[in-house]
CSV table of C-alpha atoms in Angstrom, one decimal:
chain,number,residue,atom,x,y,z
A,1,MET,CA,272.3,-42.7,53.1
A,2,ASN,CA,272.0,-43.1,56.9
A,3,GLY,CA,268.8,-43.7,58.7
A,4,SER,CA,266.2,-46.1,58.5
A,5,LYS,CA,263.2,-44.2,56.7
A,6,LEU,CA,262.8,-42.7,53.2
A,7,ARG,CA,260.9,-39.2,53.2
A,8,THR,CA,259.5,-38.5,49.9
A,9,PRO,CA,256.6,-36.5,48.4
A,10,LEU,CA,254.1,-39.5,49.0
A,11,THR,CA,255.2,-39.7,52.6
A,12,GLU,CA,254.8,-36.1,53.3
A,13,LEU,CA,251.6,-35.9,51.4
A,14,VAL,CA,249.8,-38.5,53.1
A,15,GLY,CA,251.6,-38.5,56.7
A,16,ILE,CA,252.8,-42.2,56.3
A,17,GLU,CA,256.4,-43.6,57.2
A,18,HIS,CA,257.4,-45.5,54.4
A,19,PRO,CA,256.6,-44.8,50.6
A,20,ILE,CA,254.9,-47.9,50.0
A,21,VAL,CA,251.2,-48.3,49.1
A,22,GLN,CA,249.2,-51.7,49.3
A,23,THR,CA,246.6,-51.6,46.4
A,24,GLY,CA,242.8,-51.7,46.8
A,25,MET,CA,242.4,-55.4,45.4
A,26,GLY,CA,238.9,-56.6,45.4
A,27,TRP,CA,238.0,-59.3,47.8
A,28,VAL,CA,241.4,-59.0,49.3
A,29,ALA,CA,242.1,-55.5,50.8
A,30,GLY,CA,239.9,-55.6,53.8
A,31,PRO,CA,240.3,-54.3,57.4
A,32,ARG,CA,242.8,-56.7,58.4
A,33,LEU,CA,245.4,-56.3,55.6
A,34,VAL,CA,244.9,-52.5,55.5
A,35,ALA,CA,245.3,-52.0,59.2
A,36,ALA,CA,248.4,-54.2,59.1
A,37,THR,CA,249.9,-52.0,56.4
A,38,ALA,CA,249.1,-48.8,58.3
A,39,GLN,CA,250.6,-50.0,61.4
A,40,ALA,CA,253.8,-50.9,59.5
A,41,GLY,CA,254.0,-47.6,58.2
A,42,GLY,CA,252.7,-47.9,54.5
A,43,LEU,CA,249.4,-46.7,53.1
A,44,GLY,CA,246.8,-49.4,53.0
A,45,ILE,CA,243.9,-49.0,50.7
A,46,LEU,CA,240.6,-50.7,51.3
A,47,ALA,CA,238.8,-52.1,48.2
A,48,SER,CA,235.2,-51.0,48.1
A,49,ALA,CA,234.1,-52.0,44.7
A,50,THR,CA,233.2,-55.3,45.9
A,51,MET,CA,231.5,-53.9,49.0
A,52,THR,CA,228.0,-53.0,49.5
A,53,PHE,CA,227.4,-49.3,51.3
A,54,PRO,CA,226.8,-50.8,54.6
A,55,GLU,CA,229.8,-53.3,54.1
A,56,LEU,CA,232.1,-50.1,53.5
A,57,GLU,CA,230.8,-48.5,56.5
A,58,ALA,CA,231.5,-51.6,58.5
A,59,ALA,CA,235.0,-52.1,57.0
A,60,ILE,CA,236.0,-48.3,57.8
A,61,THR,CA,234.8,-48.6,61.5
A,62,LYS,CA,236.8,-51.7,61.8
A,63,THR,CA,239.9,-50.5,60.2
A,64,THR,CA,239.8,-47.4,62.6
A,65,SER,CA,239.4,-49.7,65.3
A,66,LEU,CA,242.7,-51.5,64.4
A,67,THR,CA,245.0,-48.6,63.6
A,68,ASP,CA,245.0,-44.8,64.2
A,69,ARG,CA,247.4,-44.3,61.2
A,70,PRO,CA,246.3,-43.0,57.9
A,71,PHE,CA,244.6,-45.4,55.2
A,72,GLY,CA,242.6,-45.1,52.1
A,73,VAL,CA,239.6,-46.2,50.4
A,74,ASN,CA,239.5,-47.3,46.6
A,75,LEU,CA,236.3,-46.0,45.0
A,76,ARG,CA,234.5,-46.5,41.7
A,77,ALA,CA,234.0,-42.9,40.4
A,78,ASP,CA,231.3,-44.3,38.1
A,79,ALA,CA,229.1,-46.1,40.6
A,80,ALA,CA,225.6,-44.9,41.1
A,81,ASP,CA,226.3,-44.4,44.7
A,82,ALA,CA,229.6,-42.8,44.4
A,83,PRO,CA,228.6,-39.3,45.9
A,84,GLU,CA,227.1,-41.1,49.3
A,85,ARG,CA,230.4,-43.0,49.5
A,86,ILE,CA,232.5,-39.9,49.3
A,87,ASP,CA,230.2,-38.2,52.0
A,88,LEU,CA,231.1,-41.4,54.3
A,89,LEU,CA,234.9,-40.8,53.4
A,90,ILE,CA,234.6,-37.1,54.4
A,91,ARG,CA,232.4,-38.0,57.6
A,92,GLU,CA,234.8,-40.6,58.7
A,93,ASN,CA,237.9,-38.5,58.1
A,94,VAL,CA,239.6,-41.2,55.6
A,95,ARG,CA,242.9,-39.9,54.6
A,96,VAL,CA,243.0,-40.9,51.1
A,97,ALA,CA,240.5,-41.9,48.3
A,98,SER,CA,241.9,-43.7,45.5
A,99,PHE,CA,240.1,-44.3,41.9
A,100,ALA,CA,240.6,-47.0,39.4
A,101,LEU,CA,238.8,-44.7,36.9
A,102,ALA,CA,239.5,-40.8,37.0
A,103,PRO,CA,237.0,-38.9,39.0
A,104,GLU,CA,235.2,-35.9,37.6
A,105,LYS,CA,236.7,-32.4,38.6
A,106,GLU,CA,233.9,-31.8,40.7
A,107,LEU,CA,234.4,-34.9,42.8
A,108,ILE,CA,238.2,-34.2,43.3
A,109,ALA,CA,237.3,-30.5,44.5
A,110,ARG,CA,234.7,-32.1,47.0
A,111,LEU,CA,237.1,-34.3,48.5
A,112,LYS,CA,240.1,-31.8,48.5
A,113,ASP,CA,237.9,-29.1,50.1
A,114,ALA,CA,237.2,-31.7,52.9
A,115,GLY,CA,241.3,-32.5,53.4
A,116,VAL,CA,241.1,-36.0,51.6
A,117,VAL,CA,243.9,-36.7,49.5
A,118,VAL,CA,242.9,-37.8,46.0
A,119,ILE,CA,245.1,-40.4,44.3
A,120,PRO,CA,243.6,-41.8,41.0
A,121,SER,CA,245.2,-44.8,39.1
A,122,ILE,CA,246.1,-44.1,35.6
A,123,GLY,CA,247.5,-46.0,32.6
A,124,ALA,CA,248.8,-43.3,30.3
A,125,ALA,CA,250.6,-39.9,30.5
A,126,LYS,CA,247.7,-38.2,29.2
A,127,HIS,CA,245.4,-39.4,31.8
A,128,ALA,CA,247.9,-38.2,34.6
A,129,VAL,CA,247.9,-34.7,32.8
A,130,LYS,CA,244.0,-34.7,33.1
A,131,VAL,CA,243.6,-35.7,36.6
A,132,ALA,CA,246.6,-33.3,37.7
A,133,ALA,CA,244.8,-30.3,35.9
A,134,TRP,CA,241.6,-31.4,37.8
A,135,GLY,CA,243.4,-31.0,41.1
A,136,ALA,CA,244.4,-34.9,41.8
A,137,ASP,CA,247.2,-34.6,44.8
A,138,ALA,CA,249.1,-37.7,43.1
A,139,VAL,CA,248.6,-40.5,40.8
A,140,ILE,CA,249.4,-44.4,40.8
A,141,VAL,CA,250.8,-45.7,37.5
A,142,GLN,CA,250.7,-49.3,36.8
A,143,GLY,CA,252.6,-50.8,33.9
A,144,GLY,CA,251.8,-54.0,32.0
A,145,GLU,CA,253.5,-56.2,34.5
A,146,GLY,CA,250.8,-55.5,37.2
A,147,GLY,CA,248.1,-57.9,38.0
A,148,GLY,CA,244.2,-57.5,37.4
A,149,HIS,CA,243.3,-54.8,34.7
A,150,THR,CA,246.4,-53.8,33.3
A,151,GLY,CA,247.8,-52.0,30.1
A,152,PRO,CA,250.5,-53.2,27.4
A,153,VAL,CA,253.3,-50.8,28.3
A,154,ALA,CA,255.9,-51.8,30.6
A,155,THR,CA,256.5,-49.9,33.8
A,156,THR,CA,260.2,-49.0,32.8
A,157,LEU,CA,258.6,-47.1,29.9
A,158,LEU,CA,255.3,-46.0,31.3
A,159,LEU,CA,256.7,-44.4,34.5
A,160,PRO,CA,259.3,-42.0,32.9
A,161,SER,CA,256.5,-40.9,30.5
A,162,VAL,CA,254.3,-39.9,33.3
A,163,LEU,CA,256.9,-38.3,35.5
A,164,ASP,CA,257.8,-36.2,32.4
A,165,ALA,CA,254.4,-35.1,31.8
A,166,VAL,CA,253.3,-34.0,35.5
A,167,ASP,CA,254.7,-32.3,38.6
A,168,ILE,CA,252.5,-34.0,41.2
A,169,PRO,CA,253.9,-37.1,43.0
A,170,VAL,CA,253.8,-40.4,40.9
A,171,VAL,CA,253.9,-43.7,42.5
A,172,ALA,CA,254.9,-46.6,40.6
A,173,ALA,CA,252.9,-49.9,40.3
A,174,GLY,CA,253.4,-53.1,38.0
A,175,GLY,CA,256.4,-55.4,38.9
A,176,PHE,CA,257.3,-54.3,42.3
A,177,PHE,CA,257.9,-56.6,45.4
A,178,ASP,CA,261.1,-55.9,47.0
A,179,GLY,CA,263.9,-53.2,48.0
A,180,ARG,CA,265.5,-53.0,44.7
A,181,GLY,CA,262.5,-52.2,43.0
A,182,LEU,CA,261.7,-49.5,45.6
A,183,ALA,CA,265.3,-47.9,45.0
A,184,ALA,CA,265.0,-48.4,41.4
A,185,ALA,CA,261.5,-46.4,41.3
A,186,LEU,CA,262.9,-43.5,43.5
A,187,SER,CA,265.7,-43.3,41.1
A,188,TYR,CA,263.3,-42.7,38.3
A,189,GLY,CA,261.9,-40.0,40.1
A,190,ALA,CA,258.8,-42.0,41.7
A,191,ALA,CA,257.5,-41.0,45.0
A,192,GLY,CA,257.0,-44.6,46.0
A,193,VAL,CA,255.7,-48.0,44.9
A,194,ALA,CA,252.5,-49.7,45.0
A,195,MET,CA,252.1,-53.3,45.1
A,196,GLY,CA,249.0,-55.7,45.0
A,197,THR,CA,250.3,-59.3,44.2
A,198,ARG,CA,253.1,-58.9,47.0
A,199,PHE,CA,250.5,-57.8,49.7
A,200,LEU,CA,248.1,-60.6,48.8
A,201,LEU,CA,250.9,-63.0,49.7
A,202,THR,CA,251.2,-62.0,53.1
A,203,GLN,CA,250.0,-63.7,56.4
A,204,GLU,CA,247.5,-60.9,57.1
A,205,SER,CA,245.9,-61.5,53.7
A,206,THR,CA,242.6,-63.2,53.9
A,207,VAL,CA,243.0,-65.3,50.8
A,208,PRO,CA,242.8,-69.0,51.5
A,209,ASP,CA,246.0,-70.7,52.3
A,210,ALA,CA,245.6,-73.2,49.6
A,211,VAL,CA,245.0,-70.3,47.0
A,212,LYS,CA,248.5,-68.7,48.3
A,213,ARG,CA,250.2,-72.0,47.7
A,214,GLU,CA,248.8,-72.0,44.2
A,215,TYR,CA,250.3,-68.6,43.8
A,216,LEU,CA,253.8,-69.6,45.3
A,217,ALA,CA,253.9,-72.5,43.0
A,218,ARG,CA,254.0,-70.5,39.8
A,219,GLY,CA,256.9,-69.2,37.8
A,220,LEU,CA,257.5,-66.2,36.0
A,221,ALA,CA,255.7,-67.4,32.5
A,222,ASP,CA,252.7,-68.6,34.5
A,223,THR,CA,250.3,-65.3,34.0
A,224,VAL,CA,248.4,-64.5,30.9
A,225,VAL,CA,246.6,-61.2,29.8
A,226,SER,CA,242.9,-62.1,28.7
A,227,THR,CA,240.0,-60.1,27.5
A,228,LYS,CA,237.6,-63.0,28.1
A,229,VAL,CA,236.7,-62.4,31.7
A,230,ASP,CA,235.2,-59.0,31.5
A,231,GLY,CA,236.1,-57.8,27.9
A,232,MET,CA,239.2,-55.7,29.2
A,233,PRO,CA,242.9,-57.0,29.4
A,234,HIS,CA,243.2,-58.7,32.6
A,235,ARG,CA,246.5,-60.3,34.0
A,236,MET,CA,246.0,-63.7,35.9
A,237,LEU,CA,247.4,-66.8,36.6
A,238,ASN,CA,246.7,-69.3,33.7
A,239,THR,CA,244.6,-72.1,34.9
A,240,GLU,CA,242.3,-74.7,33.3
A,241,LEU,CA,239.3,-72.4,33.6
A,242,VAL,CA,241.2,-69.4,31.6
A,243,GLU,CA,242.2,-71.8,29.0
A,244,ARG,CA,238.7,-72.8,28.7
A,245,LEU,CA,237.5,-68.9,28.4
A,246,GLU,CA,240.3,-68.3,25.9
A,247,HIS,CA,238.7,-70.9,23.5
A,248,SER,CA,235.1,-70.4,24.2
A,249,GLY,CA,232.7,-68.7,21.8
A,250,ASP,CA,231.6,-65.1,22.5
A,251,TRP,CA,227.9,-66.3,23.0
A,252,ARG,CA,228.8,-68.9,25.4
A,253,GLY,CA,230.9,-66.4,27.3
A,254,LEU,CA,228.2,-64.0,27.4
A,255,SER,CA,225.7,-66.4,28.6
A,256,ALA,CA,228.0,-67.3,31.7
A,257,ALA,CA,228.4,-63.5,32.4
A,258,VAL,CA,224.8,-62.9,32.5
A,259,ALA,CA,224.3,-65.6,35.0
A,260,ASN,CA,227.4,-64.3,37.1
A,261,ALA,CA,225.7,-60.8,36.8
A,262,ALA,CA,222.5,-62.0,38.4
A,263,ARG,CA,224.6,-63.6,41.1
A,264,PHE,CA,226.3,-60.3,41.8
A,265,LYS,CA,223.1,-58.5,41.9
A,266,SER,CA,221.8,-61.1,44.4
A,267,MET,CA,225.0,-60.9,46.5
A,268,THR,CA,225.4,-57.0,46.5
A,269,GLY,CA,221.6,-56.3,46.9
A,270,MET,CA,221.7,-54.0,43.9
A,271,LYS,CA,218.6,-53.5,41.7
A,272,TRP,CA,218.7,-54.1,38.0
A,273,SER,CA,218.2,-50.5,37.4
A,274,THR,CA,221.5,-49.8,39.4
A,275,LEU,CA,223.3,-52.3,37.5
A,276,VAL,CA,222.0,-50.8,34.3
A,277,ARG,CA,222.8,-47.4,35.2
A,278,ASP,CA,226.4,-48.5,36.2
A,279,GLY,CA,226.5,-50.1,33.0
A,280,LEU,CA,225.5,-47.2,31.0
A,281,SER,CA,228.3,-45.1,32.9
A,282,LEU,CA,230.9,-47.7,32.0
A,283,ARG,CA,229.9,-47.7,28.4
A,284,ARG,CA,230.4,-43.6,28.2
A,285,THR,CA,233.8,-43.8,30.3
A,286,LYS,CA,235.2,-46.7,28.6
A,287,ASP,CA,233.4,-47.2,25.1
A,288,LEU,CA,232.5,-50.8,26.1
A,289,THR,CA,230.2,-52.8,24.1
A,290,TRP,CA,227.1,-54.4,25.7
A,291,SER,CA,228.5,-57.8,26.1
A,292,GLN,CA,231.6,-56.2,27.8
A,293,VAL,CA,229.2,-54.3,30.4
A,294,VAL,CA,227.5,-57.6,31.2
A,295,MET,CA,231.0,-59.2,31.7
A,296,ALA,CA,232.0,-56.3,34.2
A,297,ALA,CA,230.1,-58.2,37.1
A,298,ASN,CA,231.5,-61.6,35.7
A,299,SER,CA,235.0,-60.4,36.7
A,300,ALA,CA,233.9,-59.8,40.3
A,301,MET,CA,232.3,-63.0,40.6
A,302,LEU,CA,235.0,-65.1,39.2
A,303,THR,CA,237.6,-63.4,41.3
A,304,LYS,CA,235.4,-64.0,44.6
A,305,ALA,CA,235.1,-67.5,43.7
A,306,ALA,CA,239.0,-67.9,43.8
A,307,LEU,CA,240.0,-65.4,46.3
A,308,VAL,CA,237.3,-65.8,48.9
A,309,GLU,CA,235.7,-69.2,48.3
A,310,GLY,CA,239.0,-70.9,47.4
A,311,ARG,CA,237.6,-72.4,44.3
A,312,THR,CA,240.7,-72.2,42.0
A,313,ASP,CA,238.6,-74.5,39.6
A,314,ALA,CA,235.8,-72.1,39.1
A,315,GLY,CA,237.5,-68.7,39.6
A,316,VAL,CA,240.1,-66.6,38.2
A,317,LEU,CA,243.3,-65.5,40.0
A,318,PRO,CA,244.5,-62.0,39.3
A,319,ALA,CA,248.3,-61.8,39.4
A,320,GLY,CA,251.2,-59.6,38.5
A,321,GLN,CA,254.2,-61.2,36.8
A,322,VAL,CA,256.2,-60.9,40.0
A,323,THR,CA,254.0,-63.9,41.2
A,324,GLY,CA,256.9,-66.2,39.6
A,325,ILE,CA,259.6,-64.6,41.9
A,326,ILE,CA,257.8,-64.7,45.4
A,327,ASP,CA,258.4,-67.6,47.5
A,328,ASN,CA,257.5,-66.7,51.0
A,329,LEU,CA,254.6,-65.4,53.0
A,330,PRO,CA,255.8,-63.1,55.5
A,331,THR,CA,253.9,-60.6,57.8
A,332,VAL,CA,253.2,-57.1,56.4
A,333,ALA,CA,255.7,-55.7,59.0
A,334,GLU,CA,258.4,-58.2,58.0
A,335,LEU,CA,257.6,-57.3,54.4
A,336,ILE,CA,257.8,-53.5,54.7
A,337,ASN,CA,260.8,-53.5,57.0
A,338,GLN,CA,262.7,-55.6,54.5
A,339,ILE,CA,261.9,-53.8,51.5
A,340,ILE,CA,263.0,-50.4,53.3
A,341,GLY,CA,266.1,-52.0,54.5
A,342,ASP,CA,267.1,-53.6,51.3
A,343,ALA,CA,266.1,-50.1,49.5
A,344,LEU,CA,268.5,-48.3,51.7
A,345,ILE,CA,271.3,-50.6,51.1
A,346,ARG,CA,270.9,-50.1,47.1
A,347,ILE,CA,270.6,-46.4,47.5
A,348,ASP,CA,274.0,-46.4,49.7
A,349,ALA,CA,275.6,-48.5,46.9
A,350,ILE,CA,274.4,-46.3,44.1
A,351,ALA,CA,275.9,-43.2,46.1
A,352,ALA,CA,279.1,-44.8,46.8
A,353,LEU,CA,279.2,-45.2,42.7
A,354,ALA,CA,278.9,-41.5,42.4
A,355,SER,CA,281.6,-40.8,45.0
A,356,GLY,CA,284.2,-43.1,43.3
A,357,ASN,CA,284.0,-45.6,46.3
A,358,PRO,CA,281.8,-48.5,45.1
A,359,THR,CA,280.8,-51.1,47.8
A,360,GLU,CA,280.4,-54.8,47.3
A,361,ARG,CA,277.3,-56.0,45.5
A,362,HIS,CA,274.3,-57.3,47.6
């Protein structure tokens, strides 16, 4: 393949240069990282779930001051102020709205009518079929290798199952960090890849340097999937805190979660009534117990302790399994350019195999 760009349904849909997405990681995906990704030709996504409404307004303003290229915002469809946040995206001409939970059909229609591209994240083919029927423009599908909230099925199996189920662009996530992975995803039929941990470990990431060094020191076997943080499967680095959580009783964990929920309320300025409303919505959409609902705020505060405050002893470190392979901290531009260059080499090598003229292995 000649040239230095890869044109896919994702690049055409969003108007970006490269089929690479930086995911909306809470406490990590702020204006600096998102703008750097956009400037480098990828799609950066602001993480708004850990922002108050005024903070989101300020983050969008800051991002647009740093780049004139398309970017997105990740939203909680079940948040009490979701309609106001959607109005904000429309008003500020944000190009992409992404969702961790599938938005209702009416929300998708409202965004699409305003020209906003809607890209939910899903964890199963049946969910992709549902949001596609509701009008979603594309989906991000994350396999079990991914960090943070994740599922049990590996990307290599989940991705083809989703590709076979829908005819909208599918972005692959979970286990991607280099050009070989991008080439592989495109070979499956994906329209691009989405990465979290790889972008967390860049120079523009605001995660404290000491925390980044903690990630870089880990191996492939150093992540664990636990339900003790917020009641849902959560992939993170295995630390002493995680070990203690894993061996703690339910009541002890719930007590700590209640305290963290109070801190979350204080930090965000939320009213208890708002937290309860959001909790009721979570119970309906995810069939959670009340203890799991309370622990949802626990997750946000424990992640903030590590990724913002640098307290690796008192916080959790969401991490994809690729943590064990990453060994450097490039700029975002260096990272994206390297991924695209390596992907083109691999695609050329595969094309040569088909022509009966194999090239040397790189």
